[in-house]
């Protein structure tokens, strides 16, 4: 007697699997739409990162005695540039240090401020330092610098920058300065000033 083959019933997919699949599709669509939105905003605004640069530096005073004590005063102009034509920028947590041979001489700070689109803001500092004792290595460096008429100081620090692109997109980053500024002791002017920030 021939056996009858019974058709096998297909297993039903669990509803949870369908829900997870739908969620995955929705997330993928959301990512794609977000990418398209950011790209369109970029094309419209064509954003440029704001930056900070040293526009002017002058050594008003340098007193260095035989005991190794250093007394300085500098005039420094820092410019925050915002080349964006459609977005304002905000600067906060600005904190820079002036050092000689790793020895801190002065600190430059500023309250938070805003830069309008396609504008710049100048920060003018006159930075005195109290008598700072130099160690033997720093004294040797200062002696050599005075003989060569090229006195180097390091400007180090960072500032937090933020600018808004469109209504929803806000960009935050850090601008870092790490520059060596050299002065002629003969006329106290800066030599080959080239100092601008790098972003991170």
mmCIF file of N, CA and C in Angstrom, residues 53-163:
data_model
loop_
_atom_site.group_PDB
_atom_site.id
_atom_site.type_symbol
_atom_site.label_atom_id
_atom_site.label_comp_id
_atom_site.label_asym_id
_atom_site.label_seq_id
_atom_site.Cartn_x
_atom_site.Cartn_y
_atom_site.Cartn_z
ATOM 1 N N UNK A 53 45.261 83.333 15.306
ATOM 2 C CA UNK A 53 46.629 83.613 14.881
ATOM 3 C C UNK A 53 47.198 84.766 15.703
ATOM 4 N N UNK A 54 48.508 84.829 15.745
ATOM 5 C CA UNK A 54 49.190 85.955 16.377
ATOM 6 C C UNK A 54 49.486 86.972 15.286
ATOM 7 N N UNK A 55 48.869 88.142 15.391
ATOM 8 C CA UNK A 55 49.019 89.161 14.355
ATOM 9 C C UNK A 55 50.156 90.132 14.649
ATOM 10 N N UNK A 56 50.515 90.266 15.931
ATOM 11 C CA UNK A 56 51.537 91.254 16.295
ATOM 12 C C UNK A 56 52.192 90.820 17.596
ATOM 13 N N UNK A 57 53.489 91.028 17.685
ATOM 14 C CA UNK A 57 54.214 90.741 18.924
ATOM 15 C C UNK A 57 55.401 91.690 19.028
ATOM 16 N N UNK A 58 55.575 92.279 20.200
ATOM 17 C CA UNK A 58 56.681 93.213 20.432
ATOM 18 C C UNK A 58 57.191 93.011 21.849
ATOM 19 N N UNK A 59 58.482 93.005 21.995
ATOM 20 C CA UNK A 59 59.107 92.840 23.302
ATOM 21 C C UNK A 59 59.340 94.228 23.897
ATOM 22 N N UNK A 60 58.472 94.635 24.791
ATOM 23 C CA UNK A 60 58.588 95.977 25.375
ATOM 24 C C UNK A 60 59.765 96.093 26.340
ATOM 25 N N UNK A 61 60.046 95.012 27.043
ATOM 26 C CA UNK A 61 61.115 95.063 28.048
ATOM 27 C C UNK A 61 61.736 93.688 28.214
ATOM 28 N N UNK A 62 63.054 93.676 28.360
ATOM 29 C CA UNK A 62 63.763 92.454 28.717
ATOM 30 C C UNK A 62 64.917 92.838 29.640
ATOM 31 N N UNK A 63 64.804 92.452 30.883
ATOM 32 C CA UNK A 63 65.859 92.698 31.869
ATOM 33 C C UNK A 63 66.373 91.343 32.336
ATOM 34 N N UNK A 64 67.667 91.139 32.148
ATOM 35 C CA UNK A 64 68.290 89.863 32.509
ATOM 36 C C UNK A 64 69.578 90.171 33.256
ATOM 37 N N UNK A 65 69.642 89.775 34.521
ATOM 38 C CA UNK A 65 70.823 90.118 35.315
ATOM 39 C C UNK A 65 71.732 88.909 35.508
ATOM 40 N N UNK A 66 72.874 89.160 36.117
ATOM 41 C CA UNK A 66 73.891 88.125 36.254
ATOM 42 C C UNK A 66 73.474 87.002 37.203
ATOM 43 N N UNK A 67 72.484 87.265 38.043
ATOM 44 C CA UNK A 67 72.009 86.212 38.949
ATOM 45 C C UNK A 67 71.093 85.217 38.247
ATOM 46 N N UNK A 68 70.726 85.525 36.997
ATOM 47 C CA UNK A 68 69.869 84.621 36.238
ATOM 48 C C UNK A 68 68.395 84.931 36.340
ATOM 49 N N UNK A 69 68.045 86.133 36.800
ATOM 50 C CA UNK A 69 66.635 86.532 36.889
ATOM 51 C C UNK A 69 66.221 87.230 35.598
ATOM 52 N N UNK A 70 65.032 86.896 35.129
ATOM 53 C CA UNK A 70 64.515 87.433 33.868
ATOM 54 C C UNK A 70 63.225 88.196 34.121
ATOM 55 N N UNK A 71 63.171 89.417 33.610
ATOM 56 C CA UNK A 71 61.976 90.254 33.734
ATOM 57 C C UNK A 71 61.601 90.731 32.337
ATOM 58 N N UNK A 72 60.391 90.424 31.897
ATOM 59 C CA UNK A 72 59.981 90.778 30.536
ATOM 60 C C UNK A 72 58.619 91.453 30.536
ATOM 61 N N UNK A 73 58.351 92.135 29.435
ATOM 62 C CA UNK A 73 56.997 92.618 29.140
ATOM 63 C C UNK A 73 56.804 92.547 27.634
ATOM 64 N N UNK A 74 55.710 91.942 27.215
ATOM 65 C CA UNK A 74 55.421 91.776 25.787
ATOM 66 C C UNK A 74 54.072 92.368 25.442
ATOM 67 N N UNK A 75 53.979 92.891 24.238
ATOM 68 C CA UNK A 75 52.696 93.299 23.662
ATOM 69 C C UNK A 75 52.354 92.283 22.579
ATOM 70 N N UNK A 76 51.226 91.623 22.725
ATOM 71 C CA UNK A 76 50.816 90.573 21.788
ATOM 72 C C UNK A 76 49.373 90.808 21.364
ATOM 73 N N UNK A 77 49.132 90.735 20.071
ATOM 74 C CA UNK A 77 47.772 90.817 19.538
ATOM 75 C C UNK A 77 47.398 89.472 18.933
ATOM 76 N N UNK A 78 46.370 88.863 19.490
ATOM 77 C CA UNK A 78 45.848 87.595 18.980
ATOM 78 C C UNK A 78 44.536 87.870 18.259
ATOM 79 N N UNK A 79 44.395 87.333 17.069
ATOM 80 C CA UNK A 79 43.201 87.554 16.255
ATOM 81 C C UNK A 79 42.465 86.231 16.068
ATOM 82 N N UNK A 80 41.177 86.235 16.378
ATOM 83 C CA UNK A 80 40.308 85.086 16.116
ATOM 84 C C UNK A 80 39.534 85.369 14.835
ATOM 85 N N UNK A 81 39.727 84.545 13.831
ATOM 86 C CA UNK A 81 39.149 84.757 12.501
ATOM 87 C C UNK A 81 37.997 83.789 12.252
ATOM 88 N N UNK A 82 36.898 84.325 11.722
ATOM 89 C CA UNK A 82 35.769 83.501 11.296
ATOM 90 C C UNK A 82 35.442 83.858 9.851
ATOM 91 N N UNK A 83 35.921 83.044 8.922
ATOM 92 C CA UNK A 83 35.727 83.310 7.495
ATOM 93 C C UNK A 83 34.399 82.789 6.965
ATOM 94 N N UNK A 84 33.580 82.184 7.827
ATOM 95 C CA UNK A 84 32.273 81.704 7.378
ATOM 96 C C UNK A 84 31.363 82.888 7.067
ATOM 97 N N UNK A 85 30.667 82.805 5.961
ATOM 98 C CA UNK A 85 29.766 83.890 5.564
ATOM 99 C C UNK A 85 28.344 83.686 6.063
ATOM 100 N N UNK A 86 28.044 82.514 6.661
ATOM 101 C CA UNK A 86 26.674 82.223 7.083
ATOM 102 C C UNK A 86 26.563 81.768 8.532
ATOM 103 N N UNK A 87 27.667 81.716 9.265
ATOM 104 C CA UNK A 87 27.605 81.172 10.628
ATOM 105 C C UNK A 87 28.501 81.963 11.573
ATOM 106 N N UNK A 88 27.955 82.330 12.728
ATOM 107 C CA UNK A 88 28.750 82.940 13.783
ATOM 108 C C UNK A 88 29.542 81.858 14.514
ATOM 109 N N UNK A 89 30.594 82.273 15.186
ATOM 110 C CA UNK A 89 31.419 81.342 15.963
ATOM 111 C C UNK A 89 31.546 81.857 17.389
ATOM 112 N N UNK A 90 31.692 80.939 18.327
ATOM 113 C CA UNK A 90 31.865 81.280 19.736
ATOM 114 C C UNK A 90 33.188 80.714 20.229
ATOM 115 N N UNK A 91 33.943 81.539 20.945
ATOM 116 C CA UNK A 91 35.224 81.128 21.514
ATOM 117 C C UNK A 91 35.104 81.126 23.034
ATOM 118 N N UNK A 92 35.581 80.064 23.664
ATOM 119 C CA UNK A 92 35.570 79.985 25.126
ATOM 120 C C UNK A 92 36.805 79.219 25.599
ATOM 121 N N UNK A 93 37.045 79.261 26.900
ATOM 122 C CA UNK A 93 38.167 78.537 27.522
ATOM 123 C C UNK A 93 39.507 78.861 26.866
ATOM 124 N N UNK A 94 39.680 80.113 26.462
ATOM 125 C CA UNK A 94 40.950 80.528 25.856
ATOM 126 C C UNK A 94 41.997 80.663 26.956
ATOM 127 N N UNK A 95 43.099 79.965 26.786
ATOM 128 C CA UNK A 95 44.136 79.950 27.817
ATOM 129 C C UNK A 95 45.485 79.660 27.158
ATOM 130 N N UNK A 96 46.373 80.668 27.144
ATOM 131 C CA UNK A 96 47.692 80.527 26.537
ATOM 132 C C UNK A 96 48.780 80.862 27.558
ATOM 133 N N UNK A 97 49.943 80.257 27.361
ATOM 134 C CA UNK A 97 51.084 80.498 28.246
ATOM 135 C C UNK A 97 52.286 80.945 27.426
ATOM 136 N N UNK A 98 53.027 81.901 27.974
ATOM 137 C CA UNK A 98 54.295 82.318 27.387
ATOM 138 C C UNK A 98 55.405 81.693 28.218
ATOM 139 N N UNK A 99 56.319 81.011 27.544
ATOM 140 C CA UNK A 99 57.394 80.314 28.245
ATOM 141 C C UNK A 99 58.740 80.623 27.601
ATOM 142 N N UNK A 100 59.775 80.553 28.425
ATOM 143 C CA UNK A 100 61.145 80.590 27.918
ATOM 144 C C UNK A 100 61.869 79.354 28.428
ATOM 145 N N UNK A 101 62.342 78.550 27.497
ATOM 146 C CA UNK A 101 63.082 77.324 27.832
ATOM 147 C C UNK A 101 62.270 76.449 28.794
ATOM 148 N N UNK A 102 60.953 76.399 28.571
ATOM 149 C CA UNK A 102 60.076 75.575 29.394
ATOM 150 C C UNK A 102 59.639 76.212 30.694
ATOM 151 N N UNK A 103 60.133 77.415 30.991
ATOM 152 C CA UNK A 103 59.785 78.102 32.237
ATOM 153 C C UNK A 103 58.648 79.081 31.962
ATOM 154 N N UNK A 104 57.558 78.941 32.703
ATOM 155 C CA UNK A 104 56.382 79.788 32.477
ATOM 156 C C UNK A 104 56.643 81.216 32.940
ATOM 157 N N UNK A 105 56.353 82.168 32.032
ATOM 158 C CA UNK A 105 56.538 83.584 32.342
ATOM 159 C C UNK A 105 55.217 84.309 32.556
ATOM 160 N N UNK A 106 54.200 83.972 31.771
ATOM 161 C CA UNK A 106 52.925 84.692 31.853
ATOM 162 C C UNK A 106 51.815 83.834 31.270
ATOM 163 N N UNK A 107 50.580 84.197 31.599
ATOM 164 C CA UNK A 107 49.387 83.499 31.113
ATOM 165 C C UNK A 107 48.452 84.505 30.456
ATOM 166 N N UNK A 108 47.874 84.117 29.318
ATOM 167 C CA UNK A 108 46.914 84.950 28.591
ATOM 168 C C UNK A 108 45.567 84.245 28.609
ATOM 169 N N UNK A 109 44.541 84.916 29.111
ATOM 170 C CA UNK A 109 43.201 84.339 29.146
ATOM 171 C C UNK A 109 42.208 85.347 28.586
ATOM 172 N N UNK A 110 40.998 84.882 28.312
ATOM 173 C CA UNK A 110 39.929 85.762 27.826
ATOM 174 C C UNK A 110 38.585 85.157 28.192
ATOM 175 N N UNK A 111 37.618 86.022 28.468
ATOM 176 C CA UNK A 111 36.250 85.569 28.690
ATOM 177 C C UNK A 111 35.659 85.071 27.372
ATOM 178 N N UNK A 112 34.629 84.226 27.415
ATOM 179 C CA UNK A 112 33.984 83.777 26.175
ATOM 180 C C UNK A 112 33.491 84.953 25.335
ATOM 181 N N UNK A 113 33.616 84.823 24.030
ATOM 182 C CA UNK A 113 33.151 85.880 23.133
ATOM 183 C C UNK A 113 32.681 85.262 21.826
ATOM 184 N N UNK A 114 31.948 86.050 21.059
ATOM 185 C CA UNK A 114 31.379 85.585 19.788
ATOM 186 C C UNK A 114 32.005 86.356 18.638
ATOM 187 N N UNK A 115 32.239 85.650 17.545
ATOM 188 C CA UNK A 115 32.730 86.272 16.317
ATOM 189 C C UNK A 115 31.618 86.208 15.283
ATOM 190 N N UNK A 116 31.205 87.342 14.799
ATOM 191 C CA UNK A 116 30.161 87.353 13.776
ATOM 192 C C UNK A 116 30.678 86.736 12.484
ATOM 193 N N UNK A 117 29.753 86.295 11.666
ATOM 194 C CA UNK A 117 30.126 85.667 10.394
ATOM 195 C C UNK A 117 30.958 86.623 9.547
ATOM 196 N N UNK A 118 32.010 86.069 8.971
ATOM 197 C CA UNK A 118 32.915 86.800 8.091
ATOM 198 C C UNK A 118 33.558 87.997 8.797
ATOM 199 N N UNK A 119 33.856 87.837 10.084
ATOM 200 C CA UNK A 119 34.495 88.896 10.857
ATOM 201 C C UNK A 119 35.635 88.304 11.692
ATOM 202 N N UNK A 120 36.340 89.177 12.383
ATOM 203 C CA UNK A 120 37.404 88.759 13.287
ATOM 204 C C UNK A 120 37.337 89.584 14.564
ATOM 205 N N UNK A 121 37.957 89.068 15.607
ATOM 206 C CA UNK A 121 38.022 89.758 16.897
ATOM 207 C C UNK A 121 39.484 89.828 17.318
ATOM 208 N N UNK A 122 39.930 91.028 17.692
ATOM 209 C CA UNK A 122 41.299 91.223 18.157
ATOM 210 C C UNK A 122 41.356 91.201 19.680
ATOM 211 N N UNK A 123 42.319 90.480 20.191
ATOM 212 C CA UNK A 123 42.593 90.455 21.628
ATOM 213 C C UNK A 123 43.992 91.025 21.832
ATOM 214 N N UNK A 124 44.057 92.205 22.435
ATOM 215 C CA UNK A 124 45.346 92.873 22.627
ATOM 216 C C UNK A 124 45.797 92.710 24.077
ATOM 217 N N UNK A 125 46.987 92.176 24.236
ATOM 218 C CA UNK A 125 47.540 91.925 25.566
ATOM 219 C C UNK A 125 48.841 92.710 25.741
ATOM 220 N N UNK A 126 49.021 93.268 26.918
ATOM 221 C CA UNK A 126 50.327 93.731 27.373
ATOM 222 C C UNK A 126 50.662 92.853 28.572
ATOM 223 N N UNK A 127 51.655 92.002 28.385
ATOM 224 C CA UNK A 127 51.889 90.905 29.324
ATOM 225 C C UNK A 127 53.196 91.122 30.087
ATOM 226 N N UNK A 128 53.114 91.598 31.326
ATOM 227 C CA UNK A 128 54.337 91.699 32.140
ATOM 228 C C UNK A 128 54.585 90.393 32.888
ATOM 229 N N UNK A 129 55.824 90.154 33.208
ATOM 230 C CA UNK A 129 56.150 89.012 34.070
ATOM 231 C C UNK A 129 56.969 89.535 35.241
ATOM 232 N N UNK A 130 56.736 88.966 36.403
ATOM 233 C CA UNK A 130 57.587 89.300 37.543
ATOM 234 C C UNK A 130 58.968 88.698 37.306
ATOM 235 N N UNK A 131 59.920 89.088 38.128
ATOM 236 C CA UNK A 131 61.262 88.513 38.017
ATOM 237 C C UNK A 131 61.183 86.992 38.161
ATOM 238 N N UNK A 132 61.611 86.302 37.117
ATOM 239 C CA UNK A 132 61.551 84.839 37.101
ATOM 240 C C UNK A 132 62.973 84.296 37.143
ATOM 241 N N UNK A 133 63.305 83.450 38.109
ATOM 242 C CA UNK A 133 64.652 82.873 38.150
ATOM 243 C C UNK A 133 64.819 81.780 37.095
ATOM 244 N N UNK A 134 65.920 81.827 36.377
ATOM 245 C CA UNK A 134 66.224 80.821 35.367
ATOM 246 C C UNK A 134 67.197 79.795 35.936
ATOM 247 N N UNK A 135 67.040 78.557 35.505
ATOM 248 C CA UNK A 135 68.021 77.545 35.893
ATOM 249 C C UNK A 135 69.251 77.664 34.996
ATOM 250 N N UNK A 136 70.251 76.839 35.256
ATOM 251 C CA UNK A 136 71.512 76.969 34.523
ATOM 252 C C UNK A 136 71.330 76.755 33.027
ATOM 253 N N UNK A 137 70.504 75.780 32.675
ATOM 254 C CA UNK A 137 70.273 75.505 31.257
ATOM 255 C C UNK A 137 69.584 76.684 30.582
ATOM 256 N N UNK A 138 68.573 77.259 31.247
ATOM 257 C CA UNK A 138 67.873 78.409 30.683
ATOM 258 C C UNK A 138 68.787 79.625 30.606
ATOM 259 N N UNK A 139 69.663 79.802 31.597
ATOM 260 C CA UNK A 139 70.617 80.916 31.564
ATOM 261 C C UNK A 139 71.557 80.783 30.369
ATOM 262 N N UNK A 140 72.030 79.564 30.116
ATOM 263 C CA UNK A 140 72.908 79.345 28.964
ATOM 264 C C UNK A 140 72.170 79.648 27.665
ATOM 265 N N UNK A 141 70.891 79.263 27.591
ATOM 266 C CA UNK A 141 70.095 79.545 26.391
ATOM 267 C C UNK A 141 69.890 81.045 26.208
ATOM 268 N N UNK A 142 69.640 81.767 27.300
ATOM 269 C CA UNK A 142 69.451 83.212 27.201
ATOM 270 C C UNK A 142 70.752 83.903 26.792
ATOM 271 N N UNK A 143 71.870 83.478 27.357
ATOM 272 C CA UNK A 143 73.161 84.063 26.970
ATOM 273 C C UNK A 143 73.409 83.884 25.474
ATOM 274 N N UNK A 144 73.145 82.676 24.970
ATOM 275 C CA UNK A 144 73.343 82.410 23.542
ATOM 276 C C UNK A 144 72.373 83.222 22.696
ATOM 277 N N UNK A 145 71.126 83.345 23.152
ATOM 278 C CA UNK A 145 70.122 84.101 22.394
ATOM 279 C C UNK A 145 70.493 85.575 22.298
ATOM 280 N N UNK A 146 70.998 86.140 23.378
ATOM 281 C CA UNK A 146 71.386 87.551 23.356
ATOM 282 C C UNK A 146 72.583 87.770 22.439
ATOM 283 N N UNK A 147 73.515 86.834 22.435
ATOM 284 C CA UNK A 147 74.670 86.959 21.536
ATOM 285 C C UNK A 147 74.233 86.896 20.080
ATOM 286 N N UNK A 148 73.257 86.041 19.786
ATOM 287 C CA UNK A 148 72.784 85.877 18.408
ATOM 288 C C UNK A 148 71.725 86.905 18.020
ATOM 289 N N UNK A 149 71.278 87.688 18.984
ATOM 290 C CA UNK A 149 70.219 88.683 18.776
ATOM 291 C C UNK A 149 68.916 88.031 18.287
ATOM 292 N N UNK A 150 68.625 86.854 18.804
ATOM 293 C CA UNK A 150 67.367 86.146 18.521
ATOM 294 C C UNK A 150 66.897 85.502 19.822
ATOM 295 N N UNK A 151 65.984 86.185 20.502
ATOM 296 C CA UNK A 151 65.517 85.708 21.803
ATOM 297 C C UNK A 151 64.191 84.974 21.600
ATOM 298 N N UNK A 152 64.146 83.661 21.843
ATOM 299 C CA UNK A 152 62.932 82.884 21.554
ATOM 300 C C UNK A 152 62.027 82.730 22.785
ATOM 301 N N UNK A 153 60.741 82.843 22.540
ATOM 302 C CA UNK A 153 59.726 82.538 23.549
ATOM 303 C C UNK A 153 58.697 81.613 22.912
ATOM 304 N N UNK A 154 58.126 80.740 23.711
ATOM 305 C CA UNK A 154 57.106 79.811 23.217
ATOM 306 C C UNK A 154 55.729 80.260 23.679
ATOM 307 N N UNK A 155 54.783 80.232 22.752
ATOM 308 C CA UNK A 155 53.377 80.533 23.053
ATOM 309 C C UNK A 155 52.590 79.242 22.878
ATOM 310 N N UNK A 156 52.029 78.753 23.979
ATOM 311 C CA UNK A 156 51.357 77.455 23.977
ATOM 312 C C UNK A 156 49.987 77.574 24.625
ATOM 313 N N UNK A 157 49.025 76.831 24.095
ATOM 314 C CA UNK A 157 47.708 76.809 24.727
ATOM 315 C C UNK A 157 46.619 76.431 23.747
ATOM 316 N N UNK A 158 45.380 76.643 24.170
ATOM 317 C CA UNK A 158 44.243 76.222 23.351
ATOM 318 C C UNK A 158 43.019 77.073 23.652
ATOM 319 N N UNK A 159 42.033 76.949 22.782
ATOM 320 C CA UNK A 159 40.742 77.610 22.957
ATOM 321 C C UNK A 159 39.667 76.713 22.365
ATOM 322 N N UNK A 160 38.500 76.714 22.991
ATOM 323 C CA UNK A 160 37.382 75.921 22.491
ATOM 324 C C UNK A 160 36.571 76.767 21.515
ATOM 325 N N UNK A 161 36.276 76.199 20.348
ATOM 326 C CA UNK A 161 35.510 76.906 19.320
ATOM 327 C C UNK A 161 34.218 76.149 19.025
ATOM 328 N N UNK A 162 33.197 76.922 18.730
ATOM 329 C CA UNK A 162 31.896 76.322 18.410
ATOM 330 C C UNK A 162 31.210 77.195 17.375
ATOM 331 N N UNK A 163 30.681 76.575 16.341
ATOM 332 C CA UNK A 163 29.843 77.307 15.403
ATOM 333 C C UNK A 163 28.701 76.437 14.935
#
